[in-house]
Coordinates of C-alpha atoms in Angstrom, one line a residue:
X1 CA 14.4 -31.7 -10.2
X2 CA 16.7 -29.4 -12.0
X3 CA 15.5 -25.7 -13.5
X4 CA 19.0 -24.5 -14.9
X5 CA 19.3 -24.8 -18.7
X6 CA 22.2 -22.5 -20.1
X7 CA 21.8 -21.1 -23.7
X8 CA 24.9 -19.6 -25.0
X9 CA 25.1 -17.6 -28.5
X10 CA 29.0 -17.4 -29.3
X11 CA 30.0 -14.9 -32.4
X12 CA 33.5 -14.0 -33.7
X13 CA 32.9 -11.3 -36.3
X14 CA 33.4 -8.9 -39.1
X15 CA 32.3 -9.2 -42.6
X16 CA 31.4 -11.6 -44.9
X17 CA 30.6 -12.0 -48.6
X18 CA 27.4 -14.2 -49.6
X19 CA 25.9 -14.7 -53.3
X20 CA 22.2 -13.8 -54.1
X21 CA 20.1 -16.9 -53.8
X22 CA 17.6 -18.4 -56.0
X23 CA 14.2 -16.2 -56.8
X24 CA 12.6 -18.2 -54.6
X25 CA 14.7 -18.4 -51.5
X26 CA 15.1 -14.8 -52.4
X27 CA 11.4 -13.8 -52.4
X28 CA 11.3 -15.5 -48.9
X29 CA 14.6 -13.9 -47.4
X30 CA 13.2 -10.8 -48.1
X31 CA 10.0 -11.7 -46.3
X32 CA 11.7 -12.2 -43.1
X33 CA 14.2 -9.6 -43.3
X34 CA 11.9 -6.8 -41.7
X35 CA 11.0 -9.3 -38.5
X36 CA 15.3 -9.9 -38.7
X37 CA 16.1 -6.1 -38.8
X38 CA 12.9 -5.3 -36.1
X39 CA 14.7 -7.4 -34.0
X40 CA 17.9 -6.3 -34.1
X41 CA 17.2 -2.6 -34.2
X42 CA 15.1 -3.3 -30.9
X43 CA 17.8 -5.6 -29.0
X44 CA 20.8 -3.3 -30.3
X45 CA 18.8 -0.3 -28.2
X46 CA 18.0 -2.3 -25.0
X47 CA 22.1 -3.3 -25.1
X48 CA 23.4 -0.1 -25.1
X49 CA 21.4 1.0 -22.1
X50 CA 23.0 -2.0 -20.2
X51 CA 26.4 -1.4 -21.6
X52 CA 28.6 1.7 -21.6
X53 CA 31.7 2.4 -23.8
X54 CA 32.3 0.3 -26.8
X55 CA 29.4 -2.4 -28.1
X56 CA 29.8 -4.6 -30.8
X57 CA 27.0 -7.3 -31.0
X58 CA 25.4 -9.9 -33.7
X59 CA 21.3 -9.6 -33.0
X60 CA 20.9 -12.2 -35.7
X61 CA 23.1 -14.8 -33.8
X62 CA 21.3 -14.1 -30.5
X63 CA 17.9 -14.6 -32.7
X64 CA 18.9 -18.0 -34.1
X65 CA 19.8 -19.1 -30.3
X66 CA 16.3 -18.4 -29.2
X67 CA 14.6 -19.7 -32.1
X68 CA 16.2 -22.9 -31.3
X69 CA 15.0 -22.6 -28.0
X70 CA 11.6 -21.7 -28.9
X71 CA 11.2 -25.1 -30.9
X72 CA 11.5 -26.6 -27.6
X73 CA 9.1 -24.7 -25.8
X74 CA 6.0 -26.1 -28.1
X75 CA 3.1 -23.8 -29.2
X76 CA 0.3 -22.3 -28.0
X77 CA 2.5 -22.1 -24.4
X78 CA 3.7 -18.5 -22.7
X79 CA 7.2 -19.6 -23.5
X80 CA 7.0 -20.1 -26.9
X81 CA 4.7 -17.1 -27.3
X82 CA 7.1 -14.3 -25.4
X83 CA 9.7 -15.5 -27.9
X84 CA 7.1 -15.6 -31.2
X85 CA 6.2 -12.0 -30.1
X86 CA 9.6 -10.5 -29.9
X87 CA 11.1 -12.0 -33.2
X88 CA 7.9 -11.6 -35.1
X89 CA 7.3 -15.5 -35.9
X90 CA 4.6 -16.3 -38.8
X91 CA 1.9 -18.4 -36.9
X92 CA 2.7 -21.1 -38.5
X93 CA 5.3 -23.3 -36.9
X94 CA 6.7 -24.7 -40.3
X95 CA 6.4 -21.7 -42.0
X96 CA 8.4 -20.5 -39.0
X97 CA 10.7 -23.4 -39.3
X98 CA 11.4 -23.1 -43.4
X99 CA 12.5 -19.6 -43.0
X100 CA 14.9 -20.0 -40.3
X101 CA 16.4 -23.4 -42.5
X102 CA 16.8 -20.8 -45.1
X103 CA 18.8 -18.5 -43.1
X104 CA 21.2 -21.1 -41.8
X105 CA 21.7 -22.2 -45.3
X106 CA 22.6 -18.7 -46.3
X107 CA 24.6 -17.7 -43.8
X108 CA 26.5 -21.1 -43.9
X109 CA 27.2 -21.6 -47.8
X110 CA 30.7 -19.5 -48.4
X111 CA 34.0 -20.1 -47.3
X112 CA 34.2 -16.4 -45.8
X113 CA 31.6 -17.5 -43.0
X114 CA 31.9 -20.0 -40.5
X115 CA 28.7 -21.1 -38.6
X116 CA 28.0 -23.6 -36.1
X117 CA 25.5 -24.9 -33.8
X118 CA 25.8 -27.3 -31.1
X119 CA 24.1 -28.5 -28.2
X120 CA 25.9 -29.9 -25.3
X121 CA 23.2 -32.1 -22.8
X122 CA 24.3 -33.9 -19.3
X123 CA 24.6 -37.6 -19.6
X124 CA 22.4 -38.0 -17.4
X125 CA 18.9 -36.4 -18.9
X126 CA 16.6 -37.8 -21.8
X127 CA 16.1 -35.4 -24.0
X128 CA 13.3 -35.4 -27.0
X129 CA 14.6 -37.3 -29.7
X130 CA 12.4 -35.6 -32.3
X131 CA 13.7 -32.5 -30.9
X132 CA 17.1 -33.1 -32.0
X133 CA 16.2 -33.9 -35.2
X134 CA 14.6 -31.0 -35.7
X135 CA 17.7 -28.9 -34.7
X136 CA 19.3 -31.1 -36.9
X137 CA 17.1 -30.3 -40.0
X138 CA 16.1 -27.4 -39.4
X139 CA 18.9 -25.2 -37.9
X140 CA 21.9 -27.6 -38.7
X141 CA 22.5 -28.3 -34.9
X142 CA 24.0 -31.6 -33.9
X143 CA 24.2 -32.8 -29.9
X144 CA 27.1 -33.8 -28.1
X145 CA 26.8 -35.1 -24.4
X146 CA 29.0 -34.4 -21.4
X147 CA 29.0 -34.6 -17.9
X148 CA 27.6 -31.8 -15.9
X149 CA 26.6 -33.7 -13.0
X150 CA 30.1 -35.2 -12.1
X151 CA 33.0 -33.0 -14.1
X152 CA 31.2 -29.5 -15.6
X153 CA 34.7 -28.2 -15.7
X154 CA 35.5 -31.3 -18.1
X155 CA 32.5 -29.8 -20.0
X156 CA 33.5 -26.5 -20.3
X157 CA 37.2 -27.5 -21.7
X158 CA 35.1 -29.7 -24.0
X159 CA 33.1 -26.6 -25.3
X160 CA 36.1 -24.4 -25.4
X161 CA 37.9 -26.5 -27.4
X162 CA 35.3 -26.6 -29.9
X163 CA 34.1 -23.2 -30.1
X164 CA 38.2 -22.2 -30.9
X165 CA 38.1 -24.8 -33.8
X166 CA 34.6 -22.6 -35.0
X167 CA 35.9 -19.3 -35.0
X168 CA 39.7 -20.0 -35.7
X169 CA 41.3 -19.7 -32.3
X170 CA 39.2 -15.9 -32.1
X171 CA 37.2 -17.1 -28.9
X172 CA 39.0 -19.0 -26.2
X173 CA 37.8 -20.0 -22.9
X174 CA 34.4 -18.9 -23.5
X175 CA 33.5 -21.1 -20.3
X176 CA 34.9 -19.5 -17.7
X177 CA 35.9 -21.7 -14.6
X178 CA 32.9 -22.2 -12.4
X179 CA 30.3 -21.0 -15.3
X180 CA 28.8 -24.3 -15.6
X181 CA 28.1 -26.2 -12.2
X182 CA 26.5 -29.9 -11.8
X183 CA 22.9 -28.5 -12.2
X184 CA 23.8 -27.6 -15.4
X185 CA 21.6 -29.6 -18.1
X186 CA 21.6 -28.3 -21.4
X187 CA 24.1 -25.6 -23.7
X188 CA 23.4 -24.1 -26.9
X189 CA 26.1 -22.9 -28.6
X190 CA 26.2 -20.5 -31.7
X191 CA 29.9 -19.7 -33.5
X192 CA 30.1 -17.4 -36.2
X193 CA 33.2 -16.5 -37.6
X194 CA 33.6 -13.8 -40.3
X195 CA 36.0 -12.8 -42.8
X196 CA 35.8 -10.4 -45.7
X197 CA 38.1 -7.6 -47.4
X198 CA 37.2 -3.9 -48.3
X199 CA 36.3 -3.4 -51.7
X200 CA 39.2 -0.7 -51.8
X201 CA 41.9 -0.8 -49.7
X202 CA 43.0 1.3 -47.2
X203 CA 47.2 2.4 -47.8
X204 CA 48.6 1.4 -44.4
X205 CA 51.1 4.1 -45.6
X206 CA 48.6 6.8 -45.1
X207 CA 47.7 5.3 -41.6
X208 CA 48.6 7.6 -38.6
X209 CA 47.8 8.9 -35.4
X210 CA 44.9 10.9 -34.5
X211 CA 42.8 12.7 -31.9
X212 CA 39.4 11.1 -31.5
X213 CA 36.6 12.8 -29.5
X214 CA 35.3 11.2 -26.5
X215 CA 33.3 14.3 -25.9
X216 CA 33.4 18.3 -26.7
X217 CA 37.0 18.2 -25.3
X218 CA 38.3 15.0 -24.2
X219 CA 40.5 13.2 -27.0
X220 CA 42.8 10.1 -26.8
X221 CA 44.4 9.1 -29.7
X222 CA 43.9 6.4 -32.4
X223 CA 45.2 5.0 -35.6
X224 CA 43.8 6.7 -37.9
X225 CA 43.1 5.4 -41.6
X226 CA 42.5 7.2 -44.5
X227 CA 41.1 6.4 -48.4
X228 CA 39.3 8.5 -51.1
X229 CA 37.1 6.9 -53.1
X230 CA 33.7 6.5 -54.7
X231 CA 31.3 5.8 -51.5
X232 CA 27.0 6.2 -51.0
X233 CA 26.6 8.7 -49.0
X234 CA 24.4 10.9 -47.6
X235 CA 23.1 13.2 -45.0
X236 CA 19.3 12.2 -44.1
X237 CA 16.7 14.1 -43.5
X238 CA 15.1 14.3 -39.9
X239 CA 18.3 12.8 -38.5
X240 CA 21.3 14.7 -37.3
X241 CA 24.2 12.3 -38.9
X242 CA 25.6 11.9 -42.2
X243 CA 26.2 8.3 -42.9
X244 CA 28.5 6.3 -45.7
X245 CA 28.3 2.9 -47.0
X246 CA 31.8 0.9 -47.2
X247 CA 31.9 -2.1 -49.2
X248 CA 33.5 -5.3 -49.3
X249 CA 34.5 -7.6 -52.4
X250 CA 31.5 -8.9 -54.1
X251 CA 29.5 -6.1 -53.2
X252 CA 27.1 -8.3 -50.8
X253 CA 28.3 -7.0 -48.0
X254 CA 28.9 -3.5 -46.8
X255 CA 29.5 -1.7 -43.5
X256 CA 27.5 1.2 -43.0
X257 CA 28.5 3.8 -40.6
X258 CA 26.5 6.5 -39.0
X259 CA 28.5 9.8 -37.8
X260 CA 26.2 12.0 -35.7
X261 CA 26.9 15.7 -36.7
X262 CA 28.5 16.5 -33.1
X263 CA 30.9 15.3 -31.1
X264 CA 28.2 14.3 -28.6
X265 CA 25.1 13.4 -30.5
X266 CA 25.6 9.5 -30.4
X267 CA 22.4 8.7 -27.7
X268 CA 20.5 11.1 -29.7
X269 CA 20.9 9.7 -32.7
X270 CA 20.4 5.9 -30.8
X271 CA 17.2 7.4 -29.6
X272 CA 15.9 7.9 -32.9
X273 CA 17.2 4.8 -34.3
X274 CA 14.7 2.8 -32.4
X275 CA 11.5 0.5 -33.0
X276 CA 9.3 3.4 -33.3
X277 CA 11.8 5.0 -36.3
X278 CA 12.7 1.5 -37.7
X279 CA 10.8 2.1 -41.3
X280 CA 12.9 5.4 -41.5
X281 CA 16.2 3.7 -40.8
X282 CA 15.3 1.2 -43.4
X283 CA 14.2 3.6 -45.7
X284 CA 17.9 5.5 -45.2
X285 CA 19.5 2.4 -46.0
X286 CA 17.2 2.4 -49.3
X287 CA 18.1 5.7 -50.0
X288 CA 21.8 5.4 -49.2
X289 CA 22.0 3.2 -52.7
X290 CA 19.8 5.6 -54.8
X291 CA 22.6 8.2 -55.8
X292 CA 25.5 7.8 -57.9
X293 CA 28.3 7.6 -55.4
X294 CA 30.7 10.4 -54.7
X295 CA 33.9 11.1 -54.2
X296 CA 34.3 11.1 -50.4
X297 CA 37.8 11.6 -48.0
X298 CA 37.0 9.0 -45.9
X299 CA 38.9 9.3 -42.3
X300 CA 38.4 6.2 -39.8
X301 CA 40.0 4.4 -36.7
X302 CA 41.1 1.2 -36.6
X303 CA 39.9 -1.0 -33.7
X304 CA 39.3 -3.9 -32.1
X305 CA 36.8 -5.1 -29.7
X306 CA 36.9 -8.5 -28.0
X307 CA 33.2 -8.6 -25.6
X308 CA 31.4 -10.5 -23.6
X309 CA 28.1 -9.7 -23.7
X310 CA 26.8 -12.0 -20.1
X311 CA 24.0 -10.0 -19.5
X312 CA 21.5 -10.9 -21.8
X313 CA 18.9 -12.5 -19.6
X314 CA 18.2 -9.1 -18.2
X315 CA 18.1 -7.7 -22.0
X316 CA 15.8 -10.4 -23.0
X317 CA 13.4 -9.6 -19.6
X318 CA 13.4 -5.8 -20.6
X319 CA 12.0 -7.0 -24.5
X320 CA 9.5 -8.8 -22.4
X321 CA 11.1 -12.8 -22.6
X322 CA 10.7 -13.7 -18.9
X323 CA 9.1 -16.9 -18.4
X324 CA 11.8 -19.3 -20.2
X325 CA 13.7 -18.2 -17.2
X326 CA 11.4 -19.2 -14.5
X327 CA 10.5 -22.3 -12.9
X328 CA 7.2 -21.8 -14.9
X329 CA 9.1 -22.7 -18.2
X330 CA 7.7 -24.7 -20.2
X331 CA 10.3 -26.4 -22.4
X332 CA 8.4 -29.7 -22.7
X333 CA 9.3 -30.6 -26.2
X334 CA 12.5 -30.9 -24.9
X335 CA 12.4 -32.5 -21.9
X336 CA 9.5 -35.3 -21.0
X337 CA 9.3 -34.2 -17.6
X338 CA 9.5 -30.3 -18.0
X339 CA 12.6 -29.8 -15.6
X340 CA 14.4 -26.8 -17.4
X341 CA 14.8 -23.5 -17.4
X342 CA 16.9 -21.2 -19.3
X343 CA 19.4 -19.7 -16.7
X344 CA 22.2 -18.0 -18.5
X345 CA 22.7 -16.7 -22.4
X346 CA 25.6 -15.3 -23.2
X347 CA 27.1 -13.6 -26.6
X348 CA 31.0 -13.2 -27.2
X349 CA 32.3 -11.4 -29.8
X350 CA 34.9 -10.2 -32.0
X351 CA 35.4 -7.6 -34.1
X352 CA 38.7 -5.9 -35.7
X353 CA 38.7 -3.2 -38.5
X354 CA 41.8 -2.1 -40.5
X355 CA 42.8 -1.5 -43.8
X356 CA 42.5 -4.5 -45.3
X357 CA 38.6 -5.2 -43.7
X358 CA 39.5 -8.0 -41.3
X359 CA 42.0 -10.0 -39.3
X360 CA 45.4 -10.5 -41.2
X361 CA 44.2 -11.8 -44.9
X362 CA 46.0 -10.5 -47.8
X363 CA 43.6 -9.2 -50.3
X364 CA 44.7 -8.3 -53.9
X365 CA 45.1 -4.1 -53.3
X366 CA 42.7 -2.5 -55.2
X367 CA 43.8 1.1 -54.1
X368 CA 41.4 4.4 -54.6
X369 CA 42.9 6.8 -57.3
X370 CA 44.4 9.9 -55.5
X371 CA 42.4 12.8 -56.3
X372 CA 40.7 15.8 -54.7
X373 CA 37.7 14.6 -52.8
X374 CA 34.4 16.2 -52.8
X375 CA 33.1 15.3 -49.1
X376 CA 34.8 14.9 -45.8
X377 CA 34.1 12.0 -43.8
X378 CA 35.8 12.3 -40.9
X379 CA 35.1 9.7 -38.4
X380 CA 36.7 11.3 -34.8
X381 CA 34.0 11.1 -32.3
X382 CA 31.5 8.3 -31.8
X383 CA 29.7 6.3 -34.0
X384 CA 27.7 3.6 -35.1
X385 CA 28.5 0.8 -37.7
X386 CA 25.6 -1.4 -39.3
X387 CA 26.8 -4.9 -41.0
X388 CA 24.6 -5.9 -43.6
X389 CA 23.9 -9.0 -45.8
X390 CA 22.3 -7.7 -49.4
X391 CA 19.4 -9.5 -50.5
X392 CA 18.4 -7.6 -53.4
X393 CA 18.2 -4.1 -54.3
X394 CA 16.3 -2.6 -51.9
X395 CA 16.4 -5.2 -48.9
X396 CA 19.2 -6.3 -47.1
X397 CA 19.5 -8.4 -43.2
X398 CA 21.0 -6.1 -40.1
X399 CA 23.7 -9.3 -39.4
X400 CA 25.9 -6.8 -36.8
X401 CA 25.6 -3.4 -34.7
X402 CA 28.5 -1.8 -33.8
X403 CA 29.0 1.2 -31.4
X404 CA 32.4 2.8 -31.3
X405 CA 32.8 5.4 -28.2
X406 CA 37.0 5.1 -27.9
X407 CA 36.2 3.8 -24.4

């Protein structure tokens, strides 16, 4: 009997531009964007203590991974019920199962986002019928088998290959040699590809090099870009950072960035960014919009991160998700015989800002006005960068967290 069952969330990302939906759909995206935002707030936190230096990460992706998971797992089982907990399902299972079809659909719509699901199942095991088709339907997963048993490299060039067709050649070689061995039985895998423009451009001719703060002294040096503009902005209450909304075209998408007010103060502002705080984050991202913008100097690095994120079993055991990767699993509406475990999950992703927003696309300029700015935001020590998807006026889905050390 075979108890390894690999999960894998794959993300390539930036930005991306999506259209309000219907009043409906929207009334019941903003339902579930508080237990979306929860989540990612909480497994953002319990990342950075495993991780040091830079830490890009898609919470959302890793989210739909698990709720695919959890449909295996049945209800009214520890397994299903660890996961239900953590990202806050409704009870009911097809309540639970509309909202999640409504998220695929949204995030899959547009052109500017690519999405994927696919599970990859040894040859050799029987899986669930009606548990493919409810992938199928409910998360837009389709199921491809390989052979683990006899060839798992095979499988993991067969993966590779696929996940670079998802995410435009961003993510190669996912599946390292070895990863996968012959008790392999089952992959998930999640590619999200992203790709949006700034609302105003950055002038590559005002690009150059700068000293960024790693702490009180230390410095290396970055490209430094630099735009005045009309930006949100503000400087909240109770939380020692000033923080900026930057938007992309369409004004669906924007990247919000939180500066702490010293060159040291990123892990206590993290610290107060947590579960306990969520409502006030959320409430600062409310407030953020409330103003008429002002003209701001804004002054930030370009960079790129390219992670691996292979640690997330011990993530998902600190949010308390242990038993679907025990031998007490319980994955039966999967597998007839309950054999299957959850052994590894893993989360790649990549990220590059510059002054166009993403990657090498070629946006129409739409260049900021020079003239004297009213507020300096100077980004040249660490920070954090929030991705979000606006729903409405006041709600909007945490889709990325970003933390940018210069390590």
């Amino acid at each position: 009997m075979f108890h390894n069952q690999c999960f894998v969330s794959v993300l390539v990302s930036i930005q991306v531009i999506i259209a309000i939906p219907d009043v409906v759909s929207q009334r019941q995206l903003k339902k579930i964007a508080d237990p979306i935002n929860q989540f990612a707030i909480e497994f953002q936190y319990a990342l950075s203590k495993k991780n040091a230096g830079n830490t890009f990460c898609s919470p959302i992706g890793l989210q739909m991974a698990l709720a695919m998971a959890s449909v295996g797992a049945g209800d009214n089982t520890t397994s299903y019920d660890e996961i239900k907990t953590l990202l806050r399902f409704p009870n009911d299972t097809s309540e639970m199962l509309s909202d999640y079809s409504l998220l695929s659909d949204t995030l899959t719509s547009f052109n500017e986002l690519k999405m994927a699901y696919r599970i990859y199942i040894d040859q050799k095991f029987t899986v669930k019928p009606e548990y493919l088709e409810t992938t199928k339907k409910y998360f837009k997963s389709d199921a491809e088998l390989v052979d683990f048993l006899n060839n798992a490299d095979a499988a993991a060039a067969v993966i590779n290959s696929w996940v670079e067709q998802q995410t435009n050649n961003k993510i190669k070689d996912l599946i390292t040699e070895g990863a996968l061995t012959s008790k392999t039985v089952m992959v998930l895998i999640n590619a999200m590809h992203f790709n949006a423009n700034w609302k105003y451009v950055f002038k590559k001719e005002l690009t150059r090099k700068e000293k960024f703060y790693l702490d009180e002294t230390k410095t290396v040096d970055v490209d430094m870009m630099h735009i005045t503009n009309y930006y949100h902005f503000q400087n909240p209450e109770n939380l020692k950072a000033t923080v900026l909304e930057l938007p992309y075209e369409g004004d669906e998408f924007s990247m919000i960035i939180v500066l702490p007010e010293t060159r040291t103060g990123l892990a206590d502002v993290q610290a107060q960014l947590t579960r306990k705080n969520y409502m006030d984050l959320m409430k600062i991202m409310r407030q953020l919009r409330n103003p008429d913008p002002v003209l701001v100097h804004v002054s930030l690095p370009k960079f790129k991160m390219d992670q691996t994120h292979d640690n997330l079993v011990d993530v998902l055991k600190e949010l308390r998700v242990r038993e679907i990767f025990s031998d007490n699993a319980n994955f039966l509406e999967i597998d007839p015989n309950n054999a299957i475990k959850v052994s590894k999950i893993i989360q790649k992703v990549f990220v590059g800002v510059d002054e166009k927003g993403t990657e090498a696309a070629d946006p129409t300029p739409s260049f900021a006005p020079e003239l004297p700015s009213d507020f300096e935001f100077q980004v040249d020590h660490p920070f954090f960068c929030i991705i979000m998807k606006k729903i409405s006026v006041k709600h909007s889905l945490i889709l990325f967290f970003g933390e940018f050390t210069g390590n």
